[in-house]
Amino acid sequence: MYFKFTFCHIILLLWASLSFAQNVNVVIHGAASIAKTDDNFVCVTLDWWPAKKCDYNQCPWGKARILNLDLRYGALINAIKAFNPLRIKVGGSLQDNVVYKVGEVSSCPNFMKREDGLFGFSQGCLSMERWDQLNRFFNHTGVKLTFGLNALFGRNESQTEKGLWIGDWQPQNTRDFMQYTISKGYKVNSYEFGNQLSGSGMGAKVDAKQYGKDVIVLNNLVKELYAHPETQPKVLGTGGFYEEKWFNTFLEVSGQGIVDGLTHHIYNLGPGDDPNMMNKILNPSYLNQVSQTYKGVSDVVNKFRPQLGAWVSESGGALNGGSKDVSRTFADGFWQALIGGNYGLLNATTFVPNPDYYGALLWHRLMGSIVLAVTKESDPNLRVYAHCAKKKPWVSLIFINLSKDRSFNITLSNAKPGDAGKPNYEFVGKQNREEYHLRALTGDIKDDIVCLNDVPMVQTDSEDIPAMDPKLVDASTPISIAAQSIAYVTICNTPKFSPN
């Protein structure tokens, strides 16, 4: 461990000496919030993909799927507990091909390769014995659960339009599943209806009007079975890619008050076998695309006003399990399944956290739900986001430096209220600020080990998450952001305003 620490420290010093530093003033508009996020902003997925799911001459899922994941591993348990709580979505591409072995369903088939099946697989099954095991695990680790429902049950594929599934959704199997879940006292925070069925769909699609009618059926079912509002799970849709016309039509048909949150997926880096993947990750224009998509969804939300606003229920960056050489390295942190494929937060075999696990955990611990506007004039490779800290009334920021050869020295200012946002007042704290700097161990962002404040992040001998302590820095000094690094910074008390 001592050797690793020393090696990381030397590499960082060498890298810093080779990079050019630019002075940047970041203005925090702290007078009012511009948005609010959910307290459990970080959400990860447990997926259905079987071991035989292969893409690009690799089969990365192994025993990391819902039906065969070994729930006894200490590394897995501790990684989830560290979030306290972590929102987990049980779902994914094959969820619309899953039946629940309860009620009238007596057989429980395994997913098998089938050329004419959805995503190349036959129908699969969730037994109630496995559901019991999963819920004991969720209860033990304090999971906040979103469950992805089969929205194709009872439908058939159109004979005239490939990929279009027609007919009414048949809710009986879902009703039986929910009744069993309620009888056992299992807690489900929300149900998401279908996976990637919106617009052009992925593997399958459903007409927007039909989907809207069926969501009403689901909403009525949830209200009927969960009689007490305080224990009533939320209803989420669409769980797919954003297409403006489809989303508008769906919400026009379903009406207000039916879906609690409007969910969509983001995989704008494209297929995982793209040889240009690393350049895409480091290109700020791809991050800008995410905000443009989210703005489109937000516009629909503002029009139809689902109670909980817009959610991103899947975002793996790259499609089809991620990129073998990129998604599980430090580089992917610049951009999440819990485990499985290449884009999981945990290694699919050892359950050891991948580098972006630590960035996600820091976000969960430090960034509160109130979002503040920030402005800057500098290289677009520097990304800055500010929130009220979870330790109110402090302020937490995240700095992402995509540049490979330029570091930044940051000073903070607060826009003076009523003065058109001009940075007339220095933003400093009375105490030392807390800094968490994430860098690849060797300086190569393809590394699969991350350093936090020069210390390699490796699990302890007892498979616990290592200590993630901040570096305390004099609040009057600039914040230094190294090339190709991520930093979380918390201003540790209500800032004082002092004229420049």
Coordinates of C-alpha atoms in Angstrom, one line a residue:
M1 CA 0.0 0.0 0.0
Y2 CA 2.9 2.4 0.8
F3 CA 4.5 1.7 -2.5
K4 CA 1.3 2.5 -4.4
F5 CA 0.8 5.8 -2.5
T6 CA 4.4 6.9 -3.3
F7 CA 4.1 5.9 -7.0
C8 CA 0.8 7.8 -7.4
H9 CA 2.3 10.8 -5.7
I10 CA 5.4 10.9 -8.0
I11 CA 3.3 10.5 -11.2
L12 CA 1.0 13.4 -10.2
L13 CA 4.0 15.7 -9.5
L14 CA 5.5 14.8 -12.8
W15 CA 2.2 15.3 -14.7
A16 CA 1.6 18.7 -13.0
S17 CA 5.0 19.9 -14.0
L18 CA 4.3 19.1 -17.7
S19 CA 0.9 20.8 -17.9
F20 CA 0.2 24.5 -18.5
A21 CA -1.8 26.3 -15.8
Q22 CA -4.6 28.8 -16.7
N23 CA -6.1 31.2 -14.2
V24 CA -10.0 31.1 -14.2
N25 CA -12.6 33.0 -12.2
V26 CA -15.8 31.0 -11.6
V27 CA -18.9 33.0 -10.6
I28 CA -21.4 31.3 -8.4
H29 CA -24.9 32.8 -8.6
G30 CA -25.9 31.9 -5.1
A31 CA -28.9 34.2 -4.7
A32 CA -31.4 31.6 -6.1
S33 CA -31.5 28.0 -7.2
I34 CA -32.0 27.2 -10.9
A35 CA -33.1 23.5 -10.4
K36 CA -33.6 20.8 -7.8
T37 CA -32.5 17.2 -8.0
D38 CA -33.7 14.1 -6.2
D39 CA -31.9 13.4 -2.9
N40 CA -31.0 10.0 -4.4
F41 CA -29.6 11.5 -7.7
V42 CA -27.3 8.6 -8.3
C43 CA -29.2 5.6 -9.6
V44 CA -27.7 2.3 -10.8
T45 CA -29.1 -0.8 -12.6
L46 CA -29.2 -4.5 -11.9
D47 CA -29.7 -6.0 -15.4
W48 CA -31.3 -9.1 -16.8
W49 CA -28.7 -9.9 -19.4
P50 CA -27.6 -13.6 -19.3
A51 CA -24.0 -14.8 -19.5
K52 CA -24.5 -15.5 -23.2
K53 CA -25.1 -11.8 -24.0
C54 CA -22.2 -11.0 -26.2
D55 CA -21.2 -7.9 -28.2
Y56 CA -18.0 -7.0 -30.2
N57 CA -16.5 -10.5 -29.6
Q58 CA -16.8 -10.3 -25.9
C59 CA -19.3 -11.6 -23.3
P60 CA -18.9 -9.3 -20.3
W61 CA -21.9 -10.1 -18.2
G62 CA -20.9 -13.4 -16.6
K63 CA -22.6 -14.0 -13.3
A64 CA -23.5 -10.3 -12.8
R65 CA -27.2 -10.5 -13.7
I66 CA -30.3 -10.3 -11.5
L67 CA -31.0 -14.0 -11.7
N68 CA -27.5 -15.4 -10.8
L69 CA -25.7 -12.6 -9.0
D70 CA -24.2 -14.0 -5.7
L71 CA -25.7 -11.7 -3.1
R72 CA -23.4 -12.9 -0.3
Y73 CA -20.2 -11.1 -1.5
G74 CA -19.0 -8.7 1.2
A75 CA -17.5 -6.4 -1.5
L76 CA -20.9 -6.1 -3.2
I77 CA -22.7 -5.5 0.1
N78 CA -20.3 -2.9 1.3
A79 CA -20.2 -1.0 -2.0
I80 CA -24.0 -0.5 -1.8
K81 CA -24.1 0.2 1.9
A82 CA -21.6 3.1 1.5
F83 CA -24.3 5.2 -0.3
N84 CA -26.8 4.8 2.5
P85 CA -29.1 4.7 0.6
L86 CA -28.4 3.8 -3.1
R87 CA -31.3 3.8 -5.6
I88 CA -31.2 0.6 -7.7
K89 CA -33.3 0.0 -10.7
V90 CA -34.0 -3.7 -11.4
G91 CA -34.5 -3.7 -15.2
G92 CA -32.9 -3.3 -18.5
S93 CA -33.4 -4.4 -22.1
L94 CA -34.9 -7.8 -21.4
Q95 CA -37.3 -6.7 -18.7
D96 CA -40.1 -6.7 -21.3
N97 CA -39.4 -10.4 -21.9
V98 CA -39.7 -11.4 -18.2
V99 CA -42.7 -13.1 -16.6
Y100 CA -43.2 -13.5 -12.9
K101 CA -43.7 -17.0 -11.5
V102 CA -46.8 -16.2 -9.4
G103 CA -50.5 -16.7 -9.7
E104 CA -51.4 -18.4 -12.9
V105 CA -47.8 -18.6 -14.2
S106 CA -46.5 -22.1 -13.3
S107 CA -43.5 -22.6 -15.6
C108 CA -40.3 -20.5 -15.2
P109 CA -38.1 -20.6 -18.3
N110 CA -34.5 -19.5 -18.5
F111 CA -33.4 -17.0 -21.1
M112 CA -32.1 -18.9 -24.1
K113 CA -30.5 -17.7 -27.3
R114 CA -33.3 -17.5 -29.9
E115 CA -32.8 -15.7 -33.3
D116 CA -36.3 -14.4 -33.5
G117 CA -36.6 -13.4 -29.9
L118 CA -36.4 -10.0 -28.3
F119 CA -32.8 -8.9 -28.5
G120 CA -32.0 -12.5 -29.6
F121 CA -33.3 -14.3 -26.5
S122 CA -36.4 -16.3 -25.5
Q123 CA -38.7 -15.3 -22.6
G124 CA -37.2 -15.5 -19.1
C125 CA -38.7 -15.7 -15.6
L126 CA -38.4 -14.2 -12.1
S127 CA -39.3 -16.8 -9.5
M128 CA -40.7 -15.7 -6.2
E129 CA -37.9 -17.5 -4.5
R130 CA -35.4 -15.3 -6.2
W131 CA -37.5 -12.3 -5.6
D132 CA -37.4 -13.2 -1.8
Q133 CA -33.6 -13.4 -2.0
L134 CA -33.3 -10.1 -3.7
N135 CA -35.5 -8.3 -1.2
R136 CA -33.6 -9.7 1.7
F137 CA -30.5 -8.3 0.1
F138 CA -32.2 -4.9 -0.6
N139 CA -33.4 -4.6 2.9
H140 CA -30.0 -5.5 4.3
T141 CA -28.2 -3.0 2.2
G142 CA -30.8 -0.2 2.5
V143 CA -31.6 0.0 -1.2
K144 CA -34.3 2.4 -2.5
L145 CA -35.8 0.2 -5.2
T146 CA -37.2 1.1 -8.7
F147 CA -38.6 -2.0 -10.5
G148 CA -38.9 -2.1 -14.3
L149 CA -42.1 -3.8 -15.3
N150 CA -42.8 -5.9 -18.4
A151 CA -44.8 -3.6 -20.6
L152 CA -45.2 -6.0 -23.5
F153 CA -47.1 -8.7 -21.6
G154 CA -50.1 -9.7 -23.7
R155 CA -49.0 -7.9 -26.9
N156 CA -47.9 -9.3 -30.2
E157 CA -45.4 -8.1 -32.8
S158 CA -47.1 -6.5 -35.8
Q159 CA -47.1 -8.5 -39.0
T160 CA -46.8 -5.4 -41.1
E161 CA -44.3 -3.2 -39.2
K162 CA -41.2 -4.8 -37.8
G163 CA -40.5 -4.0 -34.1
L164 CA -44.0 -2.5 -33.4
W165 CA -45.9 -4.4 -30.7
I166 CA -49.6 -4.0 -30.8
G167 CA -52.6 -4.7 -28.6
D168 CA -53.5 -3.8 -25.0
W169 CA -51.1 -4.5 -22.1
Q170 CA -52.4 -7.4 -20.0
P171 CA -51.8 -6.6 -16.3
Q172 CA -52.8 -9.8 -14.6
N173 CA -49.2 -11.1 -14.1
T174 CA -48.2 -7.7 -12.8
R175 CA -51.2 -7.7 -10.5
D176 CA -50.2 -11.1 -9.0
F177 CA -46.6 -9.9 -8.7
M178 CA -47.6 -6.8 -6.8
Q179 CA -50.0 -8.6 -4.5
Y180 CA -47.2 -11.1 -3.6
T181 CA -44.8 -8.2 -3.0
I182 CA -47.3 -6.4 -0.8
S183 CA -48.1 -9.6 1.2
K184 CA -44.4 -10.0 2.0
G185 CA -44.0 -6.3 3.1
Y186 CA -41.4 -5.6 0.4
K187 CA -40.8 -1.9 -0.3
V188 CA -40.8 -0.7 -3.8
N189 CA -40.2 3.0 -4.2
S190 CA -41.3 3.2 -7.9
Y191 CA -42.4 1.1 -10.9
E192 CA -41.1 2.0 -14.3
F193 CA -43.3 0.9 -17.2
G194 CA -41.2 -0.8 -20.0
N195 CA -37.7 -0.3 -21.3
Q196 CA -36.8 1.7 -24.4
L197 CA -40.2 1.3 -26.1
S198 CA -40.6 5.0 -26.9
G199 CA -40.2 6.5 -30.4
S200 CA -38.3 4.2 -32.7
G201 CA -37.6 1.9 -29.8
M202 CA -34.7 -0.5 -29.2
G203 CA -35.6 -4.0 -30.2
A204 CA -39.3 -3.2 -29.7
K205 CA -41.6 -0.2 -29.7
V206 CA -45.2 0.7 -28.7
D207 CA -47.3 3.4 -30.2
A208 CA -47.4 6.5 -28.0
K209 CA -51.2 6.5 -27.7
Q210 CA -51.3 2.9 -26.8
Y211 CA -48.6 3.4 -24.2
G212 CA -50.5 6.3 -22.7
K213 CA -53.7 4.2 -22.3
D214 CA -51.7 1.4 -20.7
V215 CA -49.9 3.7 -18.2
I216 CA -53.4 4.8 -17.0
V217 CA -54.2 1.1 -16.4
L218 CA -50.9 0.7 -14.4
N219 CA -51.6 3.8 -12.4
N220 CA -55.1 2.6 -11.4
L221 CA -53.6 -0.8 -10.5
V222 CA -51.0 0.7 -8.2
K223 CA -53.6 2.9 -6.5
E224 CA -56.0 0.0 -6.0
L225 CA -53.4 -2.4 -4.5
Y226 CA -51.4 0.1 -2.5
A227 CA -54.3 1.7 -0.6
H228 CA -52.2 4.0 1.6
P229 CA -50.7 7.0 -0.2
E230 CA -47.7 7.0 2.1
T231 CA -46.7 3.5 0.9
Q232 CA -47.8 3.9 -2.7
P233 CA -45.0 3.4 -5.2
K234 CA -44.5 6.1 -7.9
V235 CA -45.3 5.3 -11.5
L236 CA -42.5 6.2 -14.0
G237 CA -42.4 6.2 -17.8
T238 CA -41.2 6.1 -20.5
G239 CA -37.8 4.5 -19.8
G240 CA -36.6 5.1 -23.3
F241 CA -34.9 7.5 -25.7
Y242 CA -36.4 11.0 -26.1
E243 CA -38.4 11.7 -29.2
E244 CA -40.4 14.9 -28.9
K245 CA -43.5 13.9 -30.8
W246 CA -43.8 10.5 -29.1
F247 CA -43.4 12.0 -25.6
N248 CA -45.9 14.7 -26.3
T249 CA -48.5 12.3 -27.6
F250 CA -48.0 9.9 -24.7
L251 CA -48.6 12.6 -22.1
E252 CA -51.5 14.1 -24.0
V253 CA -53.2 10.7 -23.9
S254 CA -52.3 9.8 -20.3
G255 CA -53.0 13.3 -18.9
Q256 CA -51.7 15.0 -15.8
G257 CA -51.2 13.1 -12.5
I258 CA -50.7 9.7 -14.1
V259 CA -46.9 9.4 -14.2
D260 CA -45.0 10.8 -11.3
G261 CA -41.7 11.1 -13.2
L262 CA -40.8 11.2 -16.9
T263 CA -37.8 9.0 -17.4
H264 CA -35.5 8.8 -20.4
H265 CA -32.2 7.1 -21.3
I266 CA -28.9 8.6 -22.5
Y267 CA -26.3 6.7 -24.5
N268 CA -25.1 9.4 -26.8
L269 CA -21.5 8.1 -27.1
G270 CA -22.9 5.4 -29.5
P271 CA -21.9 1.7 -29.8
G272 CA -19.2 0.4 -27.5
D273 CA -17.0 -0.8 -30.3
D274 CA -16.4 2.7 -31.7
P275 CA -12.6 3.1 -32.0
N276 CA -13.0 6.8 -31.4
M277 CA -14.6 6.3 -28.0
M278 CA -11.8 7.9 -25.9
N279 CA -11.9 11.0 -28.1
K280 CA -15.6 11.2 -27.7
I281 CA -15.4 11.0 -23.9
L282 CA -12.9 13.9 -23.8
N283 CA -14.8 16.0 -26.3
P284 CA -17.0 18.5 -24.4
S285 CA -19.5 18.7 -27.2
Y286 CA -20.8 15.2 -26.2
L287 CA -21.5 16.4 -22.7
N288 CA -23.3 19.4 -24.3
Q289 CA -25.5 16.9 -26.2
V290 CA -26.7 15.5 -22.9
S291 CA -27.9 18.9 -21.7
Q292 CA -29.7 19.5 -25.0
T293 CA -31.6 16.2 -24.7
Y294 CA -32.5 17.0 -21.1
K295 CA -33.7 20.4 -22.1
G296 CA -36.1 18.8 -24.5
V297 CA -37.4 16.4 -21.8
S298 CA -37.7 19.3 -19.4
D299 CA -39.8 21.3 -21.9
V300 CA -42.2 18.4 -22.1
V301 CA -42.3 18.3 -18.3
N302 CA -43.0 22.0 -18.0
K303 CA -45.9 21.5 -20.4
F304 CA -47.6 18.5 -18.8
R305 CA -46.1 18.8 -15.3
P306 CA -45.5 15.2 -13.9
Q307 CA -45.1 15.6 -10.2
L308 CA -41.4 14.6 -10.0
G309 CA -40.1 16.1 -13.2
A310 CA -37.6 14.6 -15.5
W311 CA -35.5 11.6 -14.6
V312 CA -32.6 9.8 -16.3
S313 CA -33.2 6.2 -15.5
E314 CA -30.3 4.8 -17.6
S315 CA -27.1 6.4 -18.7
G316 CA -24.1 4.2 -19.6
G317 CA -22.4 6.5 -22.1
A318 CA -21.8 3.8 -24.7
L319 CA -24.4 1.3 -25.9
N320 CA -24.4 -2.6 -25.7
G321 CA -22.6 -3.0 -22.4
G322 CA -20.2 -0.1 -22.8
S323 CA -16.7 0.0 -24.3
K324 CA -14.3 -2.7 -23.3
D325 CA -11.2 -0.5 -23.1
V326 CA -12.8 2.7 -21.8
S327 CA -16.0 2.2 -19.8
R328 CA -14.4 0.6 -16.8
T329 CA -11.4 2.9 -16.6
F330 CA -10.9 6.3 -15.0
A331 CA -11.9 8.0 -18.3
D332 CA -15.5 7.0 -17.9
G333 CA -15.8 9.0 -14.7
F334 CA -15.8 12.1 -16.9
W335 CA -19.3 11.1 -17.9
Q336 CA -24.2 3.7 -14.9
A337 CA -25.3 -0.2 -14.3
L338 CA -24.2 -1.2 -10.8
I339 CA -22.5 -4.4 -12.1
G340 CA -22.3 -6.2 -15.4
G341 CA -21.1 -5.3 -18.9
N342 CA -18.2 -2.9 -19.1
Y343 CA -20.0 0.1 -17.8
G344 CA -20.8 -1.1 -14.3
L345 CA -19.6 0.7 -11.2
L346 CA -18.3 -2.6 -9.9
N347 CA -16.1 -5.2 -11.6
A348 CA -18.4 -8.0 -12.9
T349 CA -16.2 -10.8 -11.5
T350 CA -14.6 -9.5 -8.3
F351 CA -17.1 -6.8 -7.3
V352 CA -14.2 -4.4 -6.8
P353 CA -15.3 -0.8 -7.5
N354 CA -14.3 0.6 -10.8
P355 CA -12.9 4.2 -10.8
D356 CA -16.2 6.0 -11.5
Y357 CA -17.7 4.3 -8.4
Y358 CA -15.8 6.7 -6.3
G359 CA -16.9 9.8 -8.2
A360 CA -20.5 8.6 -7.9
L361 CA -20.1 8.1 -4.2
L362 CA -18.6 11.5 -3.6
W363 CA -21.5 13.1 -5.6
H364 CA -24.0 11.3 -3.4
R365 CA -22.2 12.3 -0.2
L366 CA -21.4 15.9 -1.0
M367 CA -23.8 17.4 -3.6
G368 CA -27.2 18.5 -2.2
S369 CA -30.4 18.8 -4.1
I370 CA -30.4 22.6 -4.7
V371 CA -28.6 23.5 -8.0
L372 CA -26.8 26.8 -8.4
A373 CA -25.9 28.6 -11.6
V374 CA -22.2 29.1 -12.4
T375 CA -20.5 31.1 -15.1
K376 CA -17.0 31.2 -16.3
E377 CA -14.9 32.5 -19.2
S378 CA -12.3 29.8 -20.1
D379 CA -11.4 26.7 -22.0
P380 CA -14.6 24.6 -22.6
N381 CA -12.7 21.6 -21.4
L382 CA -13.3 22.8 -17.8
R383 CA -16.8 21.8 -16.6
V384 CA -18.1 23.3 -13.3
Y385 CA -21.2 22.5 -11.4
A386 CA -22.4 23.9 -8.1
H387 CA -25.0 22.7 -5.5
C388 CA -25.9 23.6 -2.0
A389 CA -24.0 21.0 0.0
K390 CA -25.6 18.2 1.8
K391 CA -24.0 19.8 4.9
K392 CA -26.1 23.0 4.7
P393 CA -25.5 25.9 4.5
W394 CA -22.2 25.1 2.7
V395 CA -21.6 25.0 -1.1
S396 CA -20.2 22.0 -3.0
L397 CA -18.7 22.2 -6.5
I398 CA -17.4 19.6 -9.0
F399 CA -14.7 20.5 -11.5
I400 CA -14.1 18.2 -14.5
N401 CA -11.0 18.9 -16.5
L402 CA -11.1 17.2 -19.9
S403 CA -7.9 18.8 -21.1
K404 CA -4.8 16.5 -21.4
D405 CA -2.2 19.2 -21.1
R406 CA -3.8 22.1 -19.2
S407 CA -4.4 22.6 -15.5
F408 CA -6.6 25.4 -14.0
N409 CA -6.2 27.7 -11.0
I410 CA -9.7 28.6 -9.9
T411 CA -10.8 31.6 -7.9
L412 CA -14.5 31.8 -6.8
S413 CA -16.7 34.8 -6.9
N414 CA -20.4 35.3 -5.9
A415 CA -22.6 37.3 -8.3
K416 CA -23.8 40.4 -6.4
P417 CA -27.6 40.3 -6.2
G418 CA -29.2 42.9 -8.5
D419 CA -26.0 43.7 -10.4
A420 CA -26.6 41.7 -13.6
G421 CA -24.6 38.8 -12.3
K422 CA -21.2 40.7 -12.2
P423 CA -18.6 39.0 -10.0
N424 CA -18.1 41.9 -7.6
Y425 CA -17.6 39.9 -4.5
E426 CA -15.0 37.3 -3.7
F427 CA -16.4 33.9 -2.6
V428 CA -14.3 32.6 0.3
G429 CA -15.0 30.7 3.4
K430 CA -13.9 31.5 7.0
Q431 CA -12.5 28.0 7.4
N432 CA -10.4 25.6 5.4
R433 CA -12.2 24.2 2.4
E434 CA -12.5 20.5 1.8
E435 CA -11.1 19.1 -1.5
Y436 CA -11.3 15.7 -3.1
H437 CA -9.1 15.3 -6.2
L438 CA -9.6 12.2 -8.4
R439 CA -6.9 11.2 -10.8
A440 CA -5.8 8.0 -12.6
L441 CA -3.1 6.1 -10.7
T442 CA -0.4 6.4 -13.4
G443 CA -1.7 9.5 -15.0
D444 CA -3.1 7.5 -17.9
I445 CA -6.8 7.8 -17.9
K446 CA -7.1 4.2 -19.2
D447 CA -6.0 3.1 -15.8
D448 CA -8.5 1.1 -13.8
I449 CA -7.3 2.4 -10.4
V450 CA -8.1 5.9 -9.2
C451 CA -6.3 8.0 -6.7
L452 CA -8.1 10.3 -4.2
N453 CA -5.9 13.0 -3.0
D454 CA -2.8 11.0 -4.1
V455 CA -4.1 7.8 -2.3
P456 CA -5.0 4.7 -4.4
M457 CA -8.6 3.7 -3.8
V458 CA -8.5 -0.1 -3.1
Q459 CA -10.8 -2.0 -0.8
T460 CA -9.6 -2.9 2.6
D461 CA -8.8 -6.5 3.7
S462 CA -12.3 -6.7 5.1
E463 CA -13.7 -5.6 1.6
D464 CA -14.8 -2.3 2.9
I465 CA -14.7 0.9 0.9
P466 CA -11.5 2.8 1.8
A467 CA -11.6 6.0 3.8
M468 CA -12.4 8.9 1.5
D469 CA -11.0 11.8 3.5
P470 CA -10.8 15.4 2.1
K471 CA -7.7 17.5 1.9
L472 CA -8.1 20.7 3.9
V473 CA -6.9 23.7 2.1
D474 CA -6.6 27.4 3.0
A475 CA -9.8 28.9 1.6
S476 CA -8.0 32.1 0.5
T477 CA -5.9 30.2 -2.0
P478 CA -6.9 29.3 -5.6
I479 CA -8.3 25.8 -6.3
S480 CA -5.9 23.8 -8.5
I481 CA -7.4 21.4 -11.0
A482 CA -4.9 19.1 -12.7
A483 CA -5.2 18.0 -16.3
Q484 CA -7.6 15.1 -16.9
S485 CA -8.9 15.1 -13.4
I486 CA -12.0 15.5 -11.4
A487 CA -12.3 17.5 -8.1
Y488 CA -15.0 17.9 -5.6
V489 CA -14.7 21.0 -3.4
T490 CA -16.8 22.0 -0.5
I491 CA -16.8 25.6 0.9
C492 CA -17.2 24.7 4.6
N493 CA -19.3 27.4 6.0
T494 CA -21.7 30.2 4.9
P495 CA -19.4 32.3 2.7
K496 CA -18.6 35.9 3.6
F497 CA -18.7 38.6 0.9
S498 CA -15.7 40.8 0.7
P499 CA -15.1 43.5 -2.0
N500 CA -12.3 42.6 -4.4

